[in-house]
mmCIF file with all atom_site columns, C-alpha atoms in Angstrom:
data_model
loop_
_atom_site.group_PDB
_atom_site.id
_atom_site.type_symbol
_atom_site.label_atom_id
_atom_site.label_alt_id
_atom_site.label_comp_id
_atom_site.label_asym_id
_atom_site.label_entity_id
_atom_site.label_seq_id
_atom_site.pdbx_PDB_ins_code
_atom_site.Cartn_x
_atom_site.Cartn_y
_atom_site.Cartn_z
_atom_site.occupancy
_atom_site.B_iso_or_equiv
_atom_site.pdbx_formal_charge
_atom_site.auth_seq_id
_atom_site.auth_comp_id
_atom_site.auth_asym_id
_atom_site.auth_atom_id
_atom_site.pdbx_PDB_model_num
ATOM 1   C CA . MET A 1 1   ? 27.990 50.478 4.524   1.00 0.00 ? 122 MET A CA 1
ATOM 2   C CA . ARG A 1 2   ? 30.294 52.506 2.266   1.00 0.00 ? 123 ARG A CA 1
ATOM 3   C CA . THR A 1 3   ? 32.250 49.252 1.492   1.00 0.00 ? 124 THR A CA 1
ATOM 4   C CA . ARG A 1 4   ? 29.135 47.367 0.421   1.00 0.00 ? 125 ARG A CA 1
ATOM 5   C CA . PHE A 1 5   ? 28.249 50.191 -1.815  1.00 0.00 ? 126 PHE A CA 1
ATOM 6   C CA . VAL A 1 6   ? 31.771 50.135 -3.465  1.00 0.00 ? 127 VAL A CA 1
ATOM 7   C CA . VAL A 1 7   ? 31.710 46.394 -3.877  1.00 0.00 ? 128 VAL A CA 1
ATOM 8   C CA . MET A 1 8   ? 28.247 46.598 -5.469  1.00 0.00 ? 129 MET A CA 1
ATOM 9   C CA . LEU A 1 9   ? 29.262 49.295 -7.940  1.00 0.00 ? 130 LEU A CA 1
ATOM 10  C CA . THR A 1 10  ? 32.335 47.316 -8.727  1.00 0.00 ? 131 THR A CA 1
ATOM 11  C CA . CYS A 1 11  ? 30.278 44.160 -9.334  1.00 0.00 ? 132 CYS A CA 1
ATOM 12  C CA . ILE A 1 12  ? 27.976 46.004 -11.565 1.00 0.00 ? 133 ILE A CA 1
ATOM 13  C CA . ALA A 1 13  ? 30.796 47.511 -13.633 1.00 0.00 ? 134 ALA A CA 1
ATOM 14  C CA . VAL A 1 14  ? 32.442 44.091 -14.078 1.00 0.00 ? 135 VAL A CA 1
ATOM 15  C CA . ALA A 1 15  ? 29.097 42.566 -15.128 1.00 0.00 ? 136 ALA A CA 1
ATOM 16  C CA . MET A 1 16  ? 28.499 45.335 -17.682 1.00 0.00 ? 137 MET A CA 1
ATOM 17  C CA . SER A 1 17  ? 31.892 44.877 -19.056 1.00 0.00 ? 138 SER A CA 1
ATOM 18  C CA . VAL A 1 18  ? 31.463 41.105 -19.473 1.00 0.00 ? 139 VAL A CA 1
ATOM 19  C CA . ALA A 1 19  ? 27.928 41.790 -21.028 1.00 0.00 ? 140 ALA A CA 1
ATOM 20  C CA . VAL A 1 20  ? 29.492 44.242 -23.627 1.00 0.00 ? 141 VAL A CA 1
ATOM 21  C CA . ARG A 1 21  ? 32.114 41.784 -24.584 1.00 0.00 ? 142 ARG A CA 1
ATOM 22  C CA . ALA A 1 22  ? 29.508 38.864 -24.788 1.00 0.00 ? 143 ALA A CA 1
ATOM 23  C CA . ALA A 1 23  ? 27.226 41.067 -26.925 1.00 0.00 ? 144 ALA A CA 1
ATOM 24  C CA . ASP A 1 24  ? 29.952 41.961 -29.447 1.00 0.00 ? 145 ASP A CA 1
ATOM 25  C CA . THR A 1 25  ? 28.480 41.074 -32.697 1.00 0.00 ? 146 THR A CA 1
ATOM 26  C CA . THR A 1 26  ? 31.375 42.046 -34.895 1.00 0.00 ? 147 THR A CA 1
ATOM 27  C CA . GLU A 1 27  ? 32.371 38.496 -35.630 1.00 0.00 ? 148 GLU A CA 1
ATOM 28  C CA . PRO A 1 28  ? 30.728 37.306 -38.819 1.00 0.00 ? 149 PRO A CA 1
ATOM 29  C CA . ILE A 1 29  ? 27.456 35.469 -38.483 1.00 0.00 ? 150 ILE A CA 1
ATOM 30  C CA . ALA A 1 30  ? 28.120 31.969 -39.850 1.00 0.00 ? 151 ALA A CA 1
ATOM 31  C CA . LYS A 1 31  ? 24.357 31.051 -40.350 1.00 0.00 ? 152 LYS A CA 1
ATOM 32  C CA . LEU A 1 32  ? 21.073 32.350 -39.506 1.00 0.00 ? 153 LEU A CA 1
ATOM 33  C CA . PRO A 1 33  ? 18.387 29.944 -38.520 1.00 0.00 ? 154 PRO A CA 1
ATOM 34  C CA . ALA A 1 34  ? 15.550 29.651 -41.143 1.00 0.00 ? 155 ALA A CA 1
ATOM 35  C CA . GLU A 1 35  ? 12.069 30.858 -40.202 1.00 0.00 ? 156 GLU A CA 1
ATOM 36  C CA . GLY A 1 36  ? 10.427 28.185 -38.040 1.00 0.00 ? 157 GLY A CA 1
ATOM 37  C CA . GLU A 1 37  ? 13.936 26.922 -36.673 1.00 0.00 ? 158 GLU A CA 1
ATOM 38  C CA . ALA A 1 38  ? 15.046 27.455 -33.113 1.00 0.00 ? 159 ALA A CA 1
ATOM 39  C CA . PRO A 1 39  ? 17.181 30.512 -32.405 1.00 0.00 ? 160 PRO A CA 1
ATOM 40  C CA . ILE A 1 40  ? 20.929 29.838 -31.826 1.00 0.00 ? 161 ILE A CA 1
ATOM 41  C CA . VAL A 1 41  ? 22.085 30.942 -28.300 1.00 0.00 ? 162 VAL A CA 1
ATOM 42  C CA . LYS A 1 42  ? 25.691 31.695 -28.025 1.00 0.00 ? 163 LYS A CA 1
ATOM 43  C CA . SER A 1 43  ? 25.693 32.824 -24.345 1.00 0.00 ? 164 SER A CA 1
ATOM 44  C CA . PRO A 1 44  ? 25.081 31.691 -21.729 1.00 0.00 ? 165 PRO A CA 1
ATOM 45  C CA . GLN A 1 45  ? 26.300 28.104 -22.287 1.00 0.00 ? 166 GLN A CA 1
ATOM 46  C CA . LYS A 1 46  ? 25.124 24.808 -20.773 1.00 0.00 ? 167 LYS A CA 1
ATOM 47  C CA . GLY A 1 47  ? 26.310 24.501 -17.088 1.00 0.00 ? 168 GLY A CA 1
ATOM 48  C CA . ASP A 1 48  ? 27.242 28.292 -16.566 1.00 0.00 ? 169 ASP A CA 1
ATOM 49  C CA . THR A 1 49  ? 26.542 29.780 -13.286 1.00 0.00 ? 170 THR A CA 1
ATOM 50  C CA . ILE A 1 50  ? 24.545 32.968 -13.686 1.00 0.00 ? 171 ILE A CA 1
ATOM 51  C CA . GLY A 1 51  ? 22.610 35.535 -11.644 1.00 0.00 ? 172 GLY A CA 1
ATOM 52  C CA . PRO A 1 52  ? 21.007 37.607 -10.502 1.00 0.00 ? 173 PRO A CA 1
ATOM 53  C CA . SER A 1 53  ? 20.737 38.463 -14.278 1.00 0.00 ? 174 SER A CA 1
ATOM 54  C CA . THR A 1 54  ? 22.231 37.416 -17.408 1.00 0.00 ? 175 THR A CA 1
ATOM 55  C CA . LEU A 1 55  ? 22.787 38.551 -21.006 1.00 0.00 ? 176 LEU A CA 1
ATOM 56  C CA . VAL A 1 56  ? 21.318 36.133 -23.597 1.00 0.00 ? 177 VAL A CA 1
ATOM 57  C CA . VAL A 1 57  ? 23.147 36.483 -26.850 1.00 0.00 ? 178 VAL A CA 1
ATOM 58  C CA . GLY A 1 58  ? 22.294 34.835 -30.150 1.00 0.00 ? 179 GLY A CA 1
ATOM 59  C CA . VAL A 1 59  ? 20.960 34.746 -33.661 1.00 0.00 ? 180 VAL A CA 1
ATOM 60  C CA . ALA A 1 60  ? 17.434 34.254 -34.971 1.00 0.00 ? 181 ALA A CA 1
ATOM 61  C CA . PRO A 1 61  ? 15.615 34.533 -38.338 1.00 0.00 ? 182 PRO A CA 1
ATOM 62  C CA . LEU A 1 62  ? 15.730 38.093 -39.771 1.00 0.00 ? 183 LEU A CA 1
ATOM 63  C CA . GLY A 1 63  ? 12.677 40.171 -38.568 1.00 0.00 ? 184 GLY A CA 1
ATOM 64  C CA . SER A 1 64  ? 11.611 37.658 -36.044 1.00 0.00 ? 185 SER A CA 1
ATOM 65  C CA . LEU A 1 65  ? 10.311 38.361 -32.512 1.00 0.00 ? 186 LEU A CA 1
ATOM 66  C CA . VAL A 1 66  ? 12.520 36.649 -29.949 1.00 0.00 ? 187 VAL A CA 1
ATOM 67  C CA . VAL A 1 67  ? 10.918 35.371 -26.684 1.00 0.00 ? 188 VAL A CA 1
ATOM 68  C CA . ILE A 1 68  ? 13.050 34.554 -23.721 1.00 0.00 ? 189 ILE A CA 1
ATOM 69  C CA . GLN A 1 69  ? 11.665 32.821 -20.507 1.00 0.00 ? 190 GLN A CA 1
ATOM 70  C CA . THR A 1 70  ? 13.368 31.072 -17.551 1.00 0.00 ? 191 THR A CA 1
ATOM 71  C CA . GLN A 1 71  ? 11.995 28.086 -15.923 1.00 0.00 ? 192 GLN A CA 1
ATOM 72  C CA . ILE A 1 72  ? 12.946 27.120 -12.292 1.00 0.00 ? 193 ILE A CA 1
ATOM 73  C CA . TYR A 1 73  ? 13.368 23.477 -11.433 1.00 0.00 ? 194 TYR A CA 1
ATOM 74  C CA . ASP A 1 74  ? 14.365 21.548 -8.181  1.00 0.00 ? 195 ASP A CA 1
ATOM 75  C CA . THR A 1 75  ? 17.482 19.516 -8.851  1.00 0.00 ? 196 THR A CA 1
ATOM 76  C CA . LEU A 1 76  ? 16.611 16.976 -6.138  1.00 0.00 ? 197 LEU A CA 1
ATOM 77  C CA . ASP A 1 77  ? 13.325 16.185 -7.849  1.00 0.00 ? 198 ASP A CA 1
ATOM 78  C CA . ASP A 1 78  ? 13.657 16.876 -11.526 1.00 0.00 ? 199 ASP A CA 1
ATOM 79  C CA . ALA A 1 79  ? 9.952  16.600 -12.199 1.00 0.00 ? 200 ALA A CA 1
ATOM 80  C CA . LYS A 1 80  ? 9.268  19.453 -9.684  1.00 0.00 ? 201 LYS A CA 1
ATOM 81  C CA . TYR A 1 81  ? 8.826  22.619 -11.719 1.00 0.00 ? 202 TYR A CA 1
ATOM 82  C CA . TYR A 1 82  ? 8.409  25.774 -9.655  1.00 0.00 ? 203 TYR A CA 1
ATOM 83  C CA . ARG A 1 83  ? 7.569  28.631 -12.016 1.00 0.00 ? 204 ARG A CA 1
ATOM 84  C CA . MET A 1 84  ? 8.289  30.417 -15.236 1.00 0.00 ? 205 MET A CA 1
ATOM 85  C CA . ILE A 1 85  ? 9.949  33.884 -15.097 1.00 0.00 ? 206 ILE A CA 1
ATOM 86  C CA . PRO A 1 86  ? 9.061  36.062 -18.078 1.00 0.00 ? 207 PRO A CA 1
ATOM 87  C CA . GLY A 1 87  ? 12.115 37.633 -19.720 1.00 0.00 ? 208 GLY A CA 1
ATOM 88  C CA . HIS A 1 88  ? 11.955 39.431 -23.022 1.00 0.00 ? 209 HIS A CA 1
ATOM 89  C CA . ARG A 1 89  ? 9.871  39.779 -26.211 1.00 0.00 ? 210 ARG A CA 1
ATOM 90  C CA . HIS A 1 90  ? 11.967 41.738 -28.604 1.00 0.00 ? 211 HIS A CA 1
ATOM 91  C CA . ARG A 1 91  ? 12.492 41.956 -32.424 1.00 0.00 ? 212 ARG A CA 1
ATOM 92  C CA . VAL A 1 92  ? 16.071 40.808 -33.483 1.00 0.00 ? 213 VAL A CA 1
ATOM 93  C CA . ASN A 1 93  ? 18.514 43.437 -34.777 1.00 0.00 ? 214 ASN A CA 1
ATOM 94  C CA . PRO A 1 94  ? 18.503 44.030 -38.585 1.00 0.00 ? 215 PRO A CA 1
ATOM 95  C CA . ASP A 1 95  ? 21.380 41.489 -38.989 1.00 0.00 ? 216 ASP A CA 1
ATOM 96  C CA . GLY A 1 96  ? 19.369 38.780 -36.926 1.00 0.00 ? 217 GLY A CA 1
ATOM 97  C CA . THR A 1 97  ? 21.512 39.168 -33.764 1.00 0.00 ? 218 THR A CA 1
ATOM 98  C CA . PHE A 1 98  ? 20.049 39.807 -30.237 1.00 0.00 ? 219 PHE A CA 1
ATOM 99  C CA . ALA A 1 99  ? 21.561 40.518 -26.879 1.00 0.00 ? 220 ALA A CA 1
ATOM 100 C CA . LEU A 1 100 ? 18.913 40.840 -24.206 1.00 0.00 ? 221 LEU A CA 1
ATOM 101 C CA . LEU A 1 101 ? 19.489 41.130 -20.402 1.00 0.00 ? 222 LEU A CA 1
ATOM 102 C CA . ILE A 1 102 ? 17.095 38.901 -18.408 1.00 0.00 ? 223 ILE A CA 1
ATOM 103 C CA . SER A 1 103 ? 16.423 38.653 -14.716 1.00 0.00 ? 224 SER A CA 1
ATOM 104 C CA . THR A 1 104 ? 17.261 35.327 -12.882 1.00 0.00 ? 225 THR A CA 1
ATOM 105 C CA . PRO A 1 105 ? 15.991 36.069 -9.341  1.00 0.00 ? 226 PRO A CA 1
ATOM 106 C CA . ARG A 1 106 ? 16.695 33.780 -6.569  1.00 0.00 ? 227 ARG A CA 1
ATOM 107 C CA . ALA A 1 107 ? 13.672 31.744 -5.327  1.00 0.00 ? 228 ALA A CA 1
ATOM 108 C CA . PHE A 1 108 ? 12.876 32.119 -1.572  1.00 0.00 ? 229 PHE A CA 1
ATOM 109 C CA . PHE A 1 109 ? 13.326 28.400 -1.074  1.00 0.00 ? 230 PHE A CA 1
ATOM 110 C CA . TRP A 1 110 ? 16.965 28.483 -2.468  1.00 0.00 ? 231 TRP A CA 1
ATOM 111 C CA . GLU A 1 111 ? 18.527 27.306 0.831   1.00 0.00 ? 232 GLU A CA 1
ATOM 112 C CA . GLN A 1 112 ? 16.159 24.385 1.325   1.00 0.00 ? 233 GLN A CA 1
ATOM 113 C CA . ARG A 1 113 ? 16.399 22.908 -2.144  1.00 0.00 ? 234 ARG A CA 1
ATOM 114 C CA . PRO A 1 114 ? 19.092 23.252 -4.873  1.00 0.00 ? 235 PRO A CA 1
ATOM 115 C CA . LEU A 1 115 ? 17.734 24.740 -8.127  1.00 0.00 ? 236 LEU A CA 1
ATOM 116 C CA . ARG A 1 116 ? 18.544 24.822 -11.751 1.00 0.00 ? 237 ARG A CA 1
ATOM 117 C CA . TYR A 1 117 ? 17.332 27.295 -14.491 1.00 0.00 ? 238 TYR A CA 1
ATOM 118 C CA . GLU A 1 118 ? 16.270 26.418 -18.035 1.00 0.00 ? 239 GLU A CA 1
ATOM 119 C CA . ILE A 1 119 ? 16.393 29.473 -20.210 1.00 0.00 ? 240 ILE A CA 1
ATOM 120 C CA . HIS A 1 120 ? 14.009 28.942 -23.142 1.00 0.00 ? 241 HIS A CA 1
ATOM 121 C CA . THR A 1 121 ? 14.523 31.081 -26.306 1.00 0.00 ? 242 THR A CA 1
ATOM 122 C CA . TYR A 1 122 ? 12.220 30.904 -29.158 1.00 0.00 ? 243 TYR A CA 1
ATOM 123 C CA . THR A 1 123 ? 10.631 32.919 -31.925 1.00 0.00 ? 244 THR A CA 1
ATOM 124 C CA . VAL A 1 124 ? 7.040  33.795 -32.607 1.00 0.00 ? 245 VAL A CA 1
ATOM 125 C CA . THR A 1 125 ? 5.569  34.568 -36.080 1.00 0.00 ? 246 THR A CA 1
ATOM 126 C CA . ALA A 1 126 ? 3.010  37.210 -36.797 1.00 0.00 ? 247 ALA A CA 1
ATOM 127 C CA . ASP A 1 127 ? 0.301  34.494 -36.947 1.00 0.00 ? 248 ASP A CA 1
ATOM 128 C CA . GLY A 1 128 ? 1.370  33.230 -33.479 1.00 0.00 ? 249 GLY A CA 1
ATOM 129 C CA . LYS A 1 129 ? 3.308  30.168 -34.435 1.00 0.00 ? 250 LYS A CA 1
ATOM 130 C CA . GLU A 1 130 ? 6.203  29.313 -32.162 1.00 0.00 ? 251 GLU A CA 1
ATOM 131 C CA . SER A 1 131 ? 9.666  27.899 -33.207 1.00 0.00 ? 252 SER A CA 1
ATOM 132 C CA . PRO A 1 132 ? 11.250 25.074 -31.318 1.00 0.00 ? 253 PRO A CA 1
ATOM 133 C CA . HIS A 1 133 ? 12.811 26.216 -28.111 1.00 0.00 ? 254 HIS A CA 1
ATOM 134 C CA . ALA A 1 134 ? 16.559 26.600 -27.751 1.00 0.00 ? 255 ALA A CA 1
ATOM 135 C CA . ILE A 1 135 ? 16.943 25.471 -24.132 1.00 0.00 ? 256 ILE A CA 1
ATOM 136 C CA . VAL A 1 136 ? 20.084 26.365 -22.082 1.00 0.00 ? 257 VAL A CA 1
ATOM 137 C CA . VAL A 1 137 ? 20.380 24.652 -18.613 1.00 0.00 ? 258 VAL A CA 1
ATOM 138 C CA . VAL A 1 138 ? 22.284 26.892 -16.223 1.00 0.00 ? 259 VAL A CA 1
ATOM 139 C CA . ASN A 1 139 ? 22.918 27.152 -12.439 1.00 0.00 ? 260 ASN A CA 1
ATOM 140 C CA . PRO A 1 140 ? 21.819 30.065 -10.320 1.00 0.00 ? 261 PRO A CA 1
ATOM 141 C CA . LYS A 1 141 ? 24.599 31.885 -8.546  1.00 0.00 ? 262 LYS A CA 1
ATOM 142 C CA . PRO A 1 142 ? 24.626 30.995 -4.756  1.00 0.00 ? 263 PRO A CA 1
ATOM 143 C CA . PRO A 1 143 ? 23.471 33.631 -2.414  1.00 0.00 ? 264 PRO A CA 1
ATOM 144 C CA . THR A 1 144 ? 26.253 35.702 -0.752  1.00 0.00 ? 265 THR A CA 1
ATOM 145 C CA . PRO A 1 145 ? 26.292 35.387 3.062   1.00 0.00 ? 266 PRO A CA 1
#
């Protein structure tokens, strides 16, 4: 029991360290999207294996409200959409950056069907208009035995 606790704390510490490095916004921002354009997601990248949570890092128009949602799909039947997992609704930082931790829970049917996640990131204006979605397709981390 104690070993599991130590392993769990170590994993959390490593995950936080990686998240802090990924969220480092000290590098200059090349270009902010214009209002109405999709946000630019820097992390995670297409094909990454993530979970049970991940830090979504990117840039969006100044003053915008960023919305992040995760959709779960069956990889054997691509048309089979299981559910949407709400993530965040948060204003960007004053410089247009954002770094938001979202949950990517495992679905109960993981062992029966392989899954993939689509992380949708978009902005919403004060009058309710959505920008195009920046979609990052990632793989859920396999459950540990």
